[in-house]
Amino acid sequence: MAITVDPEPVWDQPIDVPEKWIETVDENVAAKLPAGSQVKGISPYGASYWTRTAEIQTEQADGTPRSFFLKVTQNEVGKAMVSGEFESMKALHGASQELTPEPIAWGSFAQADHVHFFLCEFVDMTDDLPDVEASMKMLAELHANSSSPNGKYGFHVSTLQGTIPQFAEWTASWEDFFTKSIKLVFENEEQSQGPDEEVQHLCKETLSKVVPRLLRPLETGGRRIEPRLIHGDIWDGNTSTNVETSLPVIYDATCIYAHNELELAPLRPVRHRMGKQYVKAYFRHFPISPPEEDQDDRNALYCLRWDMNCSTLYPGNLRYRKMCVEVMKYLVEKYFDGYEGWARAKGEEIVSR
Protein backbone atom coordinates (compact mmCIF):
# COMPACT_ATOMS: atom_id res chain seq x y z
CA MET A 1 0.00 0.00 0.00
CA ALA A 2 1.31 3.45 -0.93
CA ILE A 3 1.40 5.74 2.11
CA THR A 4 1.32 9.53 1.81
CA VAL A 5 3.52 10.84 4.60
CA ASP A 6 3.22 14.16 6.37
CA PRO A 7 5.40 17.04 5.11
CA GLU A 8 6.15 20.08 7.22
CA PRO A 9 3.67 22.97 7.10
CA VAL A 10 3.87 25.30 4.09
CA TRP A 11 1.70 28.15 5.38
CA ASP A 12 4.73 30.36 5.80
CA GLN A 13 4.14 33.28 3.41
CA PRO A 14 2.08 36.47 3.72
CA ILE A 15 -1.23 36.82 1.88
CA ASP A 16 -0.76 38.68 -1.41
CA VAL A 17 -4.09 40.53 -1.30
CA PRO A 18 -3.95 43.81 0.69
CA GLU A 19 -6.25 43.94 3.71
CA LYS A 20 -7.63 47.30 2.59
CA TRP A 21 -9.92 45.54 0.10
CA ILE A 22 -12.03 44.11 2.95
CA GLU A 23 -12.15 47.25 5.08
CA THR A 24 -15.18 48.59 3.17
CA VAL A 25 -17.84 47.06 0.93
CA ASP A 26 -17.22 47.95 -2.72
CA GLU A 27 -20.26 49.29 -4.57
CA ASN A 28 -20.22 46.38 -7.06
CA VAL A 29 -20.34 43.93 -4.17
CA ALA A 30 -23.16 45.89 -2.51
CA ALA A 31 -25.11 45.83 -5.78
CA LYS A 32 -25.18 42.03 -5.68
CA LEU A 33 -26.75 41.89 -2.21
CA PRO A 34 -30.51 41.27 -1.99
CA ALA A 35 -32.66 44.29 -2.81
CA GLY A 36 -33.15 46.52 0.20
CA SER A 37 -29.99 45.35 2.01
CA GLN A 38 -28.35 47.96 4.23
CA VAL A 39 -24.69 47.28 4.96
CA LYS A 40 -23.97 47.59 8.67
CA GLY A 41 -20.34 46.48 8.71
CA ILE A 42 -17.61 44.25 7.36
CA SER A 43 -14.97 42.31 9.30
CA PRO A 44 -12.27 39.73 8.50
CA TYR A 45 -13.50 36.16 8.72
CA GLY A 46 -11.58 32.93 8.34
CA ALA A 47 -8.17 32.33 6.79
CA SER A 48 -7.07 31.81 3.22
CA TYR A 49 -3.63 31.43 1.64
CA TRP A 50 -4.22 33.42 -1.56
CA THR A 51 -7.25 35.60 -0.74
CA ARG A 52 -8.82 37.89 1.84
CA THR A 53 -12.12 36.76 3.35
CA ALA A 54 -14.71 38.68 5.32
CA GLU A 55 -18.22 38.69 6.77
CA ILE A 56 -20.55 41.45 5.57
CA GLN A 57 -23.22 42.31 8.13
CA THR A 58 -26.48 43.71 6.74
CA GLU A 59 -30.03 44.61 7.70
CA GLN A 60 -32.57 43.29 5.24
CA ALA A 61 -35.60 45.18 3.92
CA ASP A 62 -37.82 43.55 6.57
CA GLY A 63 -35.46 44.61 9.37
CA THR A 64 -33.86 41.21 9.98
CA PRO A 65 -30.06 40.90 10.26
CA ARG A 66 -28.30 38.78 7.65
CA SER A 67 -24.64 38.17 6.92
CA PHE A 68 -22.83 37.32 3.71
CA PHE A 69 -19.43 35.80 3.02
CA LEU A 70 -16.99 37.70 0.81
CA LYS A 71 -13.77 36.41 -0.77
CA VAL A 72 -11.45 38.89 -2.48
CA THR A 73 -8.64 38.16 -4.97
CA GLN A 74 -6.71 40.15 -7.52
CA ASN A 75 -5.28 40.01 -11.05
CA GLU A 76 -6.13 37.48 -13.76
CA VAL A 77 -5.41 34.38 -11.68
CA GLY A 78 -7.66 35.71 -8.94
CA LYS A 79 -10.40 36.39 -11.48
CA ALA A 80 -10.23 32.78 -12.67
CA MET A 81 -10.30 31.57 -9.06
CA VAL A 82 -13.51 33.37 -8.10
CA SER A 83 -15.32 32.75 -11.39
CA GLY A 84 -14.47 29.04 -11.22
CA GLU A 85 -15.50 28.86 -7.58
CA PHE A 86 -18.83 30.55 -8.31
CA GLU A 87 -19.66 28.11 -11.13
CA SER A 88 -18.52 25.20 -8.96
CA MET A 89 -20.61 26.21 -5.96
CA LYS A 90 -23.61 26.92 -8.20
CA ALA A 91 -23.42 23.39 -9.59
CA LEU A 92 -22.96 21.85 -6.14
CA HIS A 93 -25.76 23.91 -4.60
CA GLY A 94 -28.08 22.80 -7.39
CA ALA A 95 -27.33 19.20 -6.45
CA SER A 96 -27.36 19.57 -2.64
CA GLN A 97 -28.67 22.72 -0.98
CA GLU A 98 -28.24 21.35 2.55
CA LEU A 99 -24.54 20.60 2.04
CA THR A 100 -23.45 23.91 0.48
CA PRO A 101 -23.79 27.67 1.05
CA GLU A 102 -25.84 29.43 -1.63
CA PRO A 103 -23.56 31.26 -4.10
CA ILE A 104 -24.74 34.76 -4.98
CA ALA A 105 -22.31 36.37 -7.41
CA TRP A 106 -18.79 36.98 -8.57
CA GLY A 107 -17.40 40.10 -10.18
CA SER A 108 -14.81 42.89 -10.08
CA PHE A 109 -14.56 45.92 -7.81
CA ALA A 110 -15.81 49.27 -9.05
CA GLN A 111 -12.93 51.07 -7.36
CA ALA A 112 -10.25 48.71 -8.74
CA ASP A 113 -11.02 46.48 -11.72
CA HIS A 114 -8.03 44.22 -11.00
CA VAL A 115 -9.67 43.17 -7.72
CA HIS A 116 -12.27 40.42 -7.94
CA PHE A 117 -14.77 38.91 -5.53
CA PHE A 118 -16.89 35.88 -4.74
CA LEU A 119 -20.05 36.45 -2.70
CA CYS A 120 -22.20 33.80 -1.05
CA GLU A 121 -24.53 33.03 1.83
CA PHE A 122 -22.79 33.27 5.21
CA VAL A 123 -22.81 30.03 7.17
CA ASP A 124 -21.72 30.14 10.80
CA MET A 125 -19.51 27.09 11.25
CA THR A 126 -17.96 25.25 14.17
CA ASP A 127 -14.27 24.40 14.48
CA ASP A 128 -15.15 20.72 14.48
CA LEU A 129 -14.80 18.17 11.70
CA PRO A 130 -18.11 17.19 10.11
CA ASP A 131 -19.79 14.03 11.37
CA VAL A 132 -18.22 11.08 9.56
CA GLU A 133 -21.37 9.20 8.65
CA ALA A 134 -23.56 12.21 7.88
CA SER A 135 -20.99 13.99 5.74
CA MET A 136 -20.11 10.96 3.65
CA LYS A 137 -23.74 9.97 3.21
CA MET A 138 -24.56 13.46 1.90
CA LEU A 139 -21.48 13.50 -0.32
CA ALA A 140 -22.35 10.10 -1.77
CA GLU A 141 -25.91 11.30 -2.44
CA LEU A 142 -24.56 14.39 -4.19
CA HIS A 143 -22.44 12.19 -6.45
CA ALA A 144 -25.30 9.80 -7.14
CA ASN A 145 -27.69 12.61 -8.08
CA SER A 146 -25.38 14.70 -10.29
CA SER A 147 -24.56 13.11 -13.62
CA SER A 148 -22.68 15.00 -16.33
CA PRO A 149 -24.95 17.13 -18.56
CA ASN A 150 -23.39 15.66 -21.73
CA GLY A 151 -22.17 12.29 -20.48
CA LYS A 152 -18.53 13.41 -20.59
CA TYR A 153 -15.81 14.17 -18.07
CA GLY A 154 -14.82 17.81 -17.56
CA PHE A 155 -16.49 21.10 -16.68
CA HIS A 156 -17.95 24.03 -18.60
CA VAL A 157 -15.46 26.60 -17.23
CA SER A 158 -11.89 26.52 -16.01
CA THR A 159 -11.54 25.68 -12.32
CA LEU A 160 -8.38 26.01 -10.25
CA GLN A 161 -6.62 23.90 -7.66
CA GLY A 162 -5.16 26.64 -5.51
CA THR A 163 -3.85 29.08 -8.11
CA ILE A 164 -3.30 26.44 -10.83
CA PRO A 165 -5.92 25.79 -13.57
CA GLN A 166 -6.80 22.11 -13.81
CA PHE A 167 -7.64 20.24 -16.99
CA ALA A 168 -11.39 20.51 -17.59
CA GLU A 169 -11.98 19.95 -21.32
CA TRP A 170 -14.92 17.66 -22.07
CA THR A 171 -13.60 14.14 -22.69
CA ALA A 172 -15.52 10.92 -23.38
CA SER A 173 -13.24 8.44 -21.57
CA TRP A 174 -12.19 8.66 -17.94
CA GLU A 175 -8.78 7.18 -18.69
CA ASP A 176 -8.21 9.77 -21.42
CA PHE A 177 -9.41 12.60 -19.21
CA PHE A 178 -7.26 11.60 -16.25
CA THR A 179 -4.21 11.02 -18.45
CA LYS A 180 -4.45 14.56 -19.82
CA SER A 181 -5.15 15.92 -16.35
CA ILE A 182 -2.21 14.33 -14.53
CA LYS A 183 0.12 14.95 -17.50
CA LEU A 184 -0.65 18.67 -17.16
CA VAL A 185 0.00 18.42 -13.41
CA PHE A 186 3.37 16.74 -14.08
CA GLU A 187 4.31 19.47 -16.57
CA ASN A 188 3.28 22.24 -14.16
CA GLU A 189 5.25 20.66 -11.33
CA GLU A 190 8.42 20.42 -13.43
CA GLN A 191 8.05 24.05 -14.46
CA SER A 192 7.65 25.04 -10.81
CA GLN A 193 10.34 22.86 -9.21
CA GLY A 194 12.73 22.29 -12.10
CA PRO A 195 13.60 19.17 -14.13
CA ASP A 196 14.82 15.99 -12.45
CA GLU A 197 15.75 12.81 -14.34
CA GLU A 198 14.26 10.42 -11.77
CA VAL A 199 11.00 12.36 -11.60
CA GLN A 200 10.78 12.51 -15.40
CA HIS A 201 11.28 8.74 -15.66
CA LEU A 202 8.70 7.98 -12.98
CA CYS A 203 6.15 10.35 -14.53
CA LYS A 204 6.64 8.70 -17.93
CA GLU A 205 6.20 5.21 -16.46
CA THR A 206 3.16 6.34 -14.48
CA LEU A 207 1.51 7.63 -17.66
CA SER A 208 2.39 4.62 -19.80
CA LYS A 209 1.94 1.79 -17.28
CA VAL A 210 0.15 2.77 -14.08
CA VAL A 211 -2.68 4.93 -15.44
CA PRO A 212 -3.83 2.38 -18.07
CA ARG A 213 -3.49 -0.49 -15.60
CA LEU A 214 -5.61 1.13 -12.90
CA LEU A 215 -8.14 3.08 -15.00
CA ARG A 216 -8.77 1.11 -18.20
CA PRO A 217 -10.35 -1.81 -16.29
CA LEU A 218 -12.99 0.63 -15.02
CA GLU A 219 -14.36 1.00 -18.57
CA THR A 220 -13.68 -2.42 -20.16
CA GLY A 221 -14.70 -6.04 -19.65
CA GLY A 222 -18.35 -5.08 -19.17
CA ARG A 223 -17.51 -2.61 -16.39
CA ARG A 224 -18.54 1.03 -16.57
CA ILE A 225 -18.51 4.23 -14.55
CA GLU A 226 -20.32 7.54 -15.05
CA PRO A 227 -19.05 11.12 -14.73
CA ARG A 228 -20.18 12.55 -11.40
CA LEU A 229 -19.96 16.10 -10.11
CA ILE A 230 -17.21 16.30 -7.51
CA HIS A 231 -16.25 19.15 -5.19
CA GLY A 232 -12.61 18.54 -6.09
CA ASP A 233 -10.91 19.61 -2.85
CA ILE A 234 -12.55 17.81 0.05
CA TRP A 235 -10.33 17.99 3.14
CA ASP A 236 -10.67 19.39 6.64
CA GLY A 237 -9.81 22.90 5.42
CA ASN A 238 -12.89 23.02 3.16
CA THR A 239 -15.46 21.25 5.30
CA SER A 240 -17.11 21.98 8.63
CA THR A 241 -20.39 21.81 10.55
CA ASN A 242 -23.22 24.32 10.25
CA VAL A 243 -23.87 25.80 13.71
CA GLU A 244 -27.56 26.38 13.00
CA THR A 245 -28.43 23.01 11.45
CA SER A 246 -25.63 20.78 12.83
CA LEU A 247 -25.31 19.43 9.29
CA PRO A 248 -22.03 19.09 7.38
CA VAL A 249 -21.10 21.93 5.03
CA ILE A 250 -18.59 22.01 2.16
CA TYR A 251 -17.20 25.08 0.40
CA ASP A 252 -14.26 26.46 -1.63
CA ALA A 253 -14.94 24.03 -4.49
CA THR A 254 -13.05 23.37 -7.70
CA CYS A 255 -15.50 21.17 -9.56
CA ILE A 256 -15.22 18.77 -12.45
CA TYR A 257 -17.34 15.84 -13.57
CA ALA A 258 -15.10 12.90 -12.78
CA HIS A 259 -14.93 9.35 -11.49
CA ASN A 260 -16.52 9.83 -8.08
CA GLU A 261 -13.58 8.14 -6.31
CA LEU A 262 -11.34 11.06 -7.32
CA GLU A 263 -13.17 13.03 -4.61
CA LEU A 264 -11.51 10.87 -1.96
CA ALA A 265 -7.91 11.68 -2.96
CA PRO A 266 -7.35 14.46 -0.37
CA LEU A 267 -8.57 12.13 2.37
CA ARG A 268 -5.49 9.90 1.92
CA PRO A 269 -2.62 12.07 3.30
CA VAL A 270 -2.01 11.49 7.00
CA ARG A 271 -1.39 15.23 7.41
CA HIS A 272 -5.15 15.77 7.07
CA ARG A 273 -7.50 15.24 9.97
CA MET A 274 -10.15 13.76 7.70
CA GLY A 275 -8.85 10.33 6.74
CA LYS A 276 -9.59 6.66 6.32
CA GLN A 277 -12.67 6.68 8.53
CA TYR A 278 -14.35 9.05 6.05
CA VAL A 279 -13.36 6.89 3.08
CA LYS A 280 -14.80 3.78 4.72
CA ALA A 281 -18.02 5.64 5.53
CA TYR A 282 -18.31 6.90 1.96
CA PHE A 283 -18.22 3.38 0.55
CA ARG A 284 -21.09 2.38 2.82
CA HIS A 285 -23.22 4.74 0.70
CA PHE A 286 -21.58 4.57 -2.75
CA PRO A 287 -20.23 1.17 -3.86
CA ILE A 288 -16.57 0.78 -4.79
CA SER A 289 -16.10 0.71 -8.56
CA PRO A 290 -14.99 -2.67 -9.90
CA PRO A 291 -12.33 -3.99 -9.95
CA GLU A 292 -12.80 -3.48 -6.21
CA GLU A 293 -9.35 -4.84 -5.41
CA ASP A 294 -7.78 -1.86 -7.22
CA GLN A 295 -9.52 0.78 -5.10
CA ASP A 296 -6.67 1.59 -2.71
CA ASP A 297 -4.09 1.93 -5.48
CA ARG A 298 -6.51 4.01 -7.56
CA ASN A 299 -6.78 6.25 -4.54
CA ALA A 300 -2.98 6.45 -4.35
CA LEU A 301 -2.87 7.42 -8.04
CA TYR A 302 -5.60 10.03 -7.58
CA CYS A 303 -3.80 11.42 -4.53
CA LEU A 304 -0.57 11.60 -6.56
CA ARG A 305 -2.29 14.09 -8.86
CA TRP A 306 -3.41 16.09 -5.84
CA ASP A 307 0.00 16.10 -4.12
CA MET A 308 1.94 16.89 -7.30
CA ASN A 309 -0.29 19.92 -7.67
CA CYS A 310 0.59 20.85 -4.07
CA SER A 311 4.26 20.65 -5.07
CA THR A 312 3.57 23.03 -7.95
CA LEU A 313 2.05 25.59 -5.61
CA TYR A 314 5.21 25.96 -3.49
CA PRO A 315 8.30 26.51 -5.71
CA GLY A 316 11.53 25.64 -3.97
CA ASN A 317 9.79 23.44 -1.40
CA LEU A 318 10.63 19.86 -2.43
CA ARG A 319 8.83 18.07 0.40
CA TYR A 320 5.79 17.21 -1.71
CA ARG A 321 7.94 16.12 -4.66
CA LYS A 322 9.91 13.70 -2.47
CA MET A 323 6.67 12.25 -1.15
CA CYS A 324 5.31 11.82 -4.68
CA VAL A 325 8.50 10.12 -5.86
CA GLU A 326 7.99 7.39 -3.25
CA VAL A 327 4.38 6.86 -4.30
CA MET A 328 5.35 6.63 -7.98
CA LYS A 329 8.14 4.18 -7.19
CA TYR A 330 5.65 1.94 -5.43
CA LEU A 331 3.07 2.09 -8.23
CA VAL A 332 5.57 1.69 -11.08
CA GLU A 333 7.22 -1.30 -9.42
CA LYS A 334 3.90 -2.98 -8.67
CA TYR A 335 2.40 -2.41 -12.14
CA PHE A 336 5.51 -2.83 -14.29
CA ASP A 337 3.62 -5.02 -16.80
CA GLY A 338 0.85 -2.44 -17.23
CA TYR A 339 -2.71 -3.00 -18.36
CA GLU A 340 -1.82 -5.62 -20.99
CA GLY A 341 -0.18 -7.87 -18.41
CA TRP A 342 -3.22 -7.60 -16.16
CA ALA A 343 -5.65 -8.33 -19.01
CA ARG A 344 -3.69 -11.41 -20.10
CA ALA A 345 -3.57 -12.71 -16.52
CA LYS A 346 -7.32 -12.18 -16.15
CA GLY A 347 -8.09 -13.73 -19.54
CA GLU A 348 -9.74 -10.50 -20.70
CA GLU A 349 -9.64 -9.14 -24.22
CA ILE A 350 -6.97 -6.46 -24.48
CA VAL A 351 -8.53 -3.10 -25.34
CA SER A 352 -6.27 -0.51 -26.95
CA ARG A 353 -6.58 3.24 -26.46
Short mmCIF file of N, CA, C and O in Angstrom, two decimals, residues 87-132:
data_model
loop_
_atom_site.label_atom_id
_atom_site.label_comp_id
_atom_site.label_asym_id
_atom_site.label_seq_id
_atom_site.Cartn_x
_atom_site.Cartn_y
_atom_site.Cartn_z
N GLU A 87 -19.02 29.13 -10.30
CA GLU A 87 -19.66 28.11 -11.13
C GLU A 87 -19.65 26.76 -10.44
O GLU A 87 -20.61 25.98 -10.56
N SER A 88 -18.60 26.47 -9.71
CA SER A 88 -18.52 25.20 -8.96
C SER A 88 -19.58 25.15 -7.87
O SER A 88 -20.32 24.17 -7.74
N MET A 89 -19.65 26.21 -7.07
CA MET A 89 -20.61 26.21 -5.96
C MET A 89 -22.04 26.26 -6.47
O MET A 89 -22.95 25.70 -5.85
N LYS A 90 -22.27 26.91 -7.62
CA LYS A 90 -23.61 26.92 -8.20
C LYS A 90 -24.03 25.51 -8.60
O LYS A 90 -25.17 25.09 -8.34
N ALA A 91 -23.12 24.77 -9.20
CA ALA A 91 -23.42 23.39 -9.59
C ALA A 91 -23.66 22.52 -8.36
O ALA A 91 -24.61 21.73 -8.32
N LEU A 92 -22.81 22.65 -7.36
CA LEU A 92 -22.96 21.85 -6.14
C LEU A 92 -24.26 22.19 -5.41
O LEU A 92 -24.97 21.31 -4.93
N HIS A 93 -24.56 23.49 -5.32
CA HIS A 93 -25.76 23.91 -4.60
C HIS A 93 -27.02 23.42 -5.32
O HIS A 93 -28.02 23.10 -4.68
N GLY A 94 -26.95 23.35 -6.64
CA GLY A 94 -28.08 22.80 -7.39
C GLY A 94 -28.31 21.33 -7.11
O GLY A 94 -29.43 20.84 -7.21
N ALA A 95 -27.23 20.63 -6.74
CA ALA A 95 -27.33 19.20 -6.45
C ALA A 95 -27.61 18.92 -4.99
O ALA A 95 -28.21 17.88 -4.65
N SER A 96 -27.17 19.81 -4.07
CA SER A 96 -27.36 19.57 -2.64
C SER A 96 -27.37 20.90 -1.90
O SER A 96 -26.32 21.43 -1.53
N GLN A 97 -28.56 21.43 -1.65
CA GLN A 97 -28.67 22.72 -0.98
C GLN A 97 -28.30 22.64 0.49
O GLN A 97 -27.80 23.61 1.06
N GLU A 98 -28.54 21.49 1.12
CA GLU A 98 -28.24 21.35 2.55
C GLU A 98 -26.74 21.31 2.81
O GLU A 98 -26.28 21.70 3.87
N LEU A 99 -25.97 20.85 1.84
CA LEU A 99 -24.54 20.60 2.04
C LEU A 99 -23.68 21.82 1.69
O LEU A 99 -22.52 21.88 2.08
N THR A 100 -24.26 22.81 1.01
CA THR A 100 -23.45 23.91 0.48
C THR A 100 -24.08 25.27 0.75
O THR A 100 -25.30 25.41 0.74
N PRO A 101 -23.25 26.31 0.98
CA PRO A 101 -23.79 27.67 1.05
C PRO A 101 -24.31 28.09 -0.33
O PRO A 101 -23.79 27.65 -1.36
N GLU A 102 -25.30 28.96 -0.35
CA GLU A 102 -25.84 29.43 -1.63
C GLU A 102 -24.90 30.48 -2.24
O GLU A 102 -24.66 31.52 -1.62
N PRO A 103 -24.38 30.24 -3.44
CA PRO A 103 -23.56 31.26 -4.10
C PRO A 103 -24.44 32.38 -4.62
O PRO A 103 -25.55 32.14 -5.09
N ILE A 104 -23.94 33.60 -4.56
CA ILE A 104 -24.74 34.76 -4.98
C ILE A 104 -24.17 35.41 -6.24
O ILE A 104 -24.90 35.67 -7.19
N ALA A 105 -22.88 35.67 -6.26
CA ALA A 105 -22.31 36.37 -7.41
C ALA A 105 -20.79 36.32 -7.37
O ALA A 105 -20.18 36.02 -6.34
N TRP A 106 -20.21 36.65 -8.51
CA TRP A 106 -18.79 36.98 -8.57
C TRP A 106 -18.67 38.19 -9.48
O TRP A 106 -19.55 38.48 -10.27
N GLY A 107 -17.58 38.92 -9.35
CA GLY A 107 -17.40 40.10 -10.18
C GLY A 107 -16.12 40.82 -9.84
O GLY A 107 -15.24 40.28 -9.16
N SER A 108 -16.00 42.06 -10.31
CA SER A 108 -14.81 42.89 -10.08
C SER A 108 -15.21 44.16 -9.34
O SER A 108 -16.34 44.64 -9.47
N PHE A 109 -14.30 44.71 -8.58
CA PHE A 109 -14.56 45.92 -7.81
C PHE A 109 -14.75 47.12 -8.73
O PHE A 109 -14.08 47.24 -9.75
N ALA A 110 -15.63 48.02 -8.31
CA ALA A 110 -15.81 49.27 -9.05
C ALA A 110 -14.60 50.18 -8.86
O ALA A 110 -14.17 50.86 -9.79
N GLN A 111 -14.04 50.17 -7.66
CA GLN A 111 -12.93 51.07 -7.36
C GLN A 111 -11.58 50.55 -7.84
O GLN A 111 -10.59 51.30 -7.84
N ALA A 112 -11.52 49.28 -8.26
CA ALA A 112 -10.25 48.71 -8.74
C ALA A 112 -10.59 47.47 -9.57
O ALA A 112 -10.89 46.41 -9.01
N ASP A 113 -10.54 47.58 -10.89
CA ASP A 113 -11.02 46.48 -11.72
C ASP A 113 -10.08 45.28 -11.77
O ASP A 113 -10.41 44.26 -12.37
N HIS A 114 -8.91 45.39 -11.11
CA HIS A 114 -8.03 44.22 -11.00
C HIS A 114 -8.32 43.41 -9.74
O HIS A 114 -7.69 42.37 -9.51
N VAL A 115 -9.27 43.87 -8.94
CA VAL A 115 -9.67 43.17 -7.72
C VAL A 115 -11.01 42.49 -7.97
O VAL A 115 -11.94 43.11 -8.49
N HIS A 116 -11.10 41.23 -7.61
CA HIS A 116 -12.27 40.42 -7.94
C HIS A 116 -12.84 39.77 -6.67
O HIS A 116 -12.12 39.58 -5.69
N PHE A 117 -14.13 39.42 -6.74
CA PHE A 117 -14.77 38.91 -5.53
C PHE A 117 -15.70 37.74 -5.82
O PHE A 117 -16.20 37.57 -6.93
N PHE A 118 -15.89 36.96 -4.78
CA PHE A 118 -16.89 35.88 -4.74
C PHE A 118 -17.77 36.15 -3.54
O PHE A 118 -17.28 36.41 -2.44
N LEU A 119 -19.08 36.12 -3.75
CA LEU A 119 -20.05 36.45 -2.70
C LEU A 119 -21.02 35.29 -2.54
O LEU A 119 -21.54 34.76 -3.53
N CYS A 120 -21.25 34.89 -1.28
CA CYS A 120 -22.20 33.80 -1.05
C CYS A 120 -22.89 33.97 0.30
O CYS A 120 -22.55 34.86 1.09
N GLU A 121 -23.86 33.11 0.54
CA GLU A 121 -24.53 33.03 1.83
C GLU A 121 -23.50 32.82 2.93
O GLU A 121 -22.54 32.07 2.76
N PHE A 122 -23.68 33.48 4.07
CA PHE A 122 -22.79 33.27 5.21
C PHE A 122 -23.33 32.12 6.05
O PHE A 122 -24.50 32.10 6.43
N VAL A 123 -22.47 31.16 6.32
CA VAL A 123 -22.81 30.03 7.17
C VAL A 123 -21.90 30.06 8.39
O VAL A 123 -20.68 29.99 8.27
N ASP A 124 -22.49 30.17 9.56
CA ASP A 124 -21.72 30.14 10.80
C ASP A 124 -21.32 28.70 11.05
O ASP A 124 -22.17 27.81 11.13
N MET A 125 -20.02 28.46 11.15
CA MET A 125 -19.51 27.09 11.25
C MET A 125 -18.74 26.86 12.55
O MET A 125 -18.14 27.79 13.10
N THR A 126 -18.74 25.63 12.99
CA THR A 126 -17.96 25.25 14.17
C THR A 126 -16.51 25.02 13.77
O THR A 126 -16.16 25.04 12.59
N ASP A 127 -15.67 24.77 14.75
CA ASP A 127 -14.27 24.40 14.48
C ASP A 127 -14.10 22.89 14.39
O ASP A 127 -12.98 22.40 14.28
N ASP A 128 -15.21 22.17 14.45
CA ASP A 128 -15.15 20.72 14.48
C ASP A 128 -15.18 20.12 13.07
O ASP A 128 -15.72 20.72 12.13
N LEU A 129 -14.65 18.92 12.94
CA LEU A 129 -14.80 18.17 11.70
C LEU A 129 -16.26 17.77 11.53
O LEU A 129 -16.97 17.57 12.52
N PRO A 130 -16.72 17.64 10.31
CA PRO A 130 -18.11 17.19 10.11
C PRO A 130 -18.28 15.74 10.56
O PRO A 130 -17.32 14.95 10.54
N ASP A 131 -19.49 15.41 10.96
CA ASP A 131 -19.79 14.03 11.37
C ASP A 131 -19.43 13.08 10.23
O ASP A 131 -19.78 13.31 9.07
N VAL A 132 -18.74 12.01 10.57
CA VAL A 132 -18.22 11.08 9.56
C VAL A 132 -19.35 10.50 8.73
O VAL A 132 -19.36 10.60 7.49
#
